[in-house]
Amino acid sequence: MLKLNVPDMTCGHCASTVTKVVKSVDAGAEVTIDLPAQTVTIASAADAAKITAAMDAAGYPAKAA
């Protein structure tokens, strides 16, 4: 389980994009978004570094929450 703080995630479109980015790394990932807290919780077998790198590339830098 990976929990990330994503301060640039401010709206529903952002949340949708973050979900798509995570699923591009691991299509089977379970993604839970908490928009008011600007956090995303990810259950995935993929390497956390790959997920955060993909999020950075998409314009949503993330840090461990």
PDB file of C-alpha atoms in Angstrom:
ATOM      1  CA  MET A   1       0.000   0.000   0.000  1.00  0.00           C
ATOM      2  CA  LEU A   2       1.378   3.353  -1.069  1.00  0.00           C
ATOM      3  CA  LYS A   3      -0.034   6.641   0.250  1.00  0.00           C
ATOM      4  CA  LEU A   4       1.075   9.813  -1.501  1.00  0.00           C
ATOM      5  CA  ASN A   5       0.484  13.508  -0.971  1.00  0.00           C
ATOM      6  CA  VAL A   6      -0.219  15.216  -4.312  1.00  0.00           C
ATOM      7  CA  PRO A   7      -0.513  18.974  -3.636  1.00  0.00           C
ATOM      8  CA  ASP A   8      -1.194  19.831  -7.307  1.00  0.00           C
ATOM      9  CA  MET A   9      -4.292  17.583  -7.381  1.00  0.00           C
ATOM     10  CA  THR A  10      -7.047  20.144  -6.835  1.00  0.00           C
ATOM     11  CA  CYS A  11     -10.099  19.039  -8.849  1.00  0.00           C
ATOM     12  CA  GLY A  12     -11.961  16.056 -10.246  1.00  0.00           C
ATOM     13  CA  HIS A  13     -10.094  16.259 -13.557  1.00  0.00           C
ATOM     14  CA  CYS A  14      -6.781  16.128 -11.678  1.00  0.00           C
ATOM     15  CA  ALA A  15      -7.963  13.094  -9.717  1.00  0.00           C
ATOM     16  CA  SER A  16      -9.008  11.369 -12.931  1.00  0.00           C
ATOM     17  CA  THR A  17      -5.638  12.088 -14.539  1.00  0.00           C
ATOM     18  CA  VAL A  18      -3.733  10.792 -11.501  1.00  0.00           C
ATOM     19  CA  THR A  19      -5.818   7.588 -11.583  1.00  0.00           C
ATOM     20  CA  LYS A  20      -5.097   7.113 -15.310  1.00  0.00           C
ATOM     21  CA  VAL A  21      -1.368   7.675 -14.759  1.00  0.00           C
ATOM     22  CA  VAL A  22      -1.218   5.079 -11.972  1.00  0.00           C
ATOM     23  CA  LYS A  23      -3.179   2.580 -14.076  1.00  0.00           C
ATOM     24  CA  SER A  24      -0.805   3.177 -17.005  1.00  0.00           C
ATOM     25  CA  VAL A  25       1.957   1.773 -14.788  1.00  0.00           C
ATOM     26  CA  ASP A  26      -0.194  -1.022 -13.295  1.00  0.00           C
ATOM     27  CA  ALA A  27      -3.584  -1.634 -14.907  1.00  0.00           C
ATOM     28  CA  GLY A  28      -4.660  -3.717 -11.909  1.00  0.00           C
ATOM     29  CA  ALA A  29      -3.843  -1.081  -9.317  1.00  0.00           C
ATOM     30  CA  GLU A  30      -6.532  -0.031  -6.860  1.00  0.00           C
ATOM     31  CA  VAL A  31      -6.526   3.758  -6.598  1.00  0.00           C
ATOM     32  CA  THR A  32      -8.354   5.692  -3.882  1.00  0.00           C
ATOM     33  CA  ILE A  33      -8.401   9.483  -4.131  1.00  0.00           C
ATOM     34  CA  ASP A  34      -9.053  11.834  -1.195  1.00  0.00           C
ATOM     35  CA  LEU A  35      -9.348  15.143  -3.020  1.00  0.00           C
ATOM     36  CA  PRO A  36      -9.858  17.424   0.030  1.00  0.00           C
ATOM     37  CA  ALA A  37      -6.735  15.945   1.655  1.00  0.00           C
ATOM     38  CA  GLN A  38      -4.892  15.869  -1.707  1.00  0.00           C
ATOM     39  CA  THR A  39      -3.830  12.272  -1.134  1.00  0.00           C
ATOM     40  CA  VAL A  40      -3.920   9.128  -3.231  1.00  0.00           C
ATOM     41  CA  THR A  41      -3.730   5.611  -1.803  1.00  0.00           C
ATOM     42  CA  ILE A  42      -2.525   2.948  -4.199  1.00  0.00           C
ATOM     43  CA  ALA A  43      -2.601  -0.831  -3.852  1.00  0.00           C
ATOM     44  CA  SER A  44      -0.228  -2.076  -6.530  1.00  0.00           C
ATOM     45  CA  ALA A  45       2.470  -4.619  -7.203  1.00  0.00           C
ATOM     46  CA  ALA A  46       4.363  -2.027  -9.261  1.00  0.00           C
ATOM     47  CA  ASP A  47       7.471  -0.347  -7.920  1.00  0.00           C
ATOM     48  CA  ALA A  48       6.612   2.860  -6.041  1.00  0.00           C
ATOM     49  CA  ALA A  49       9.421   4.721  -7.822  1.00  0.00           C
ATOM     50  CA  LYS A  50       7.867   3.915 -11.214  1.00  0.00           C
ATOM     51  CA  ILE A  51       4.501   5.217 -10.068  1.00  0.00           C
ATOM     52  CA  THR A  52       5.898   8.459  -8.652  1.00  0.00           C
ATOM     53  CA  ALA A  53       8.078   8.983 -11.746  1.00  0.00           C
ATOM     54  CA  ALA A  54       5.014   8.615 -13.990  1.00  0.00           C
ATOM     55  CA  MET A  55       3.095  11.062 -11.822  1.00  0.00           C
ATOM     56  CA  ASP A  56       5.974  13.557 -11.959  1.00  0.00           C
ATOM     57  CA  ALA A  57       6.079  13.240 -15.758  1.00  0.00           C
ATOM     58  CA  ALA A  58       2.334  13.954 -15.911  1.00  0.00           C
ATOM     59  CA  GLY A  59       2.738  17.116 -13.827  1.00  0.00           C
ATOM     60  CA  TYR A  60       1.605  15.731 -10.491  1.00  0.00           C
ATOM     61  CA  PRO A  61       4.682  15.413  -8.265  1.00  0.00           C
ATOM     62  CA  ALA A  62       3.969  13.254  -5.228  1.00  0.00           C
ATOM     63  CA  LYS A  63       5.604  12.696  -1.873  1.00  0.00           C
ATOM     64  CA  ALA A  64       5.021  10.001   0.718  1.00  0.00           C
ATOM     65  CA  ALA A  65       2.128  10.971   2.971  1.00  0.00           C
TER      66      ALA A  65
END
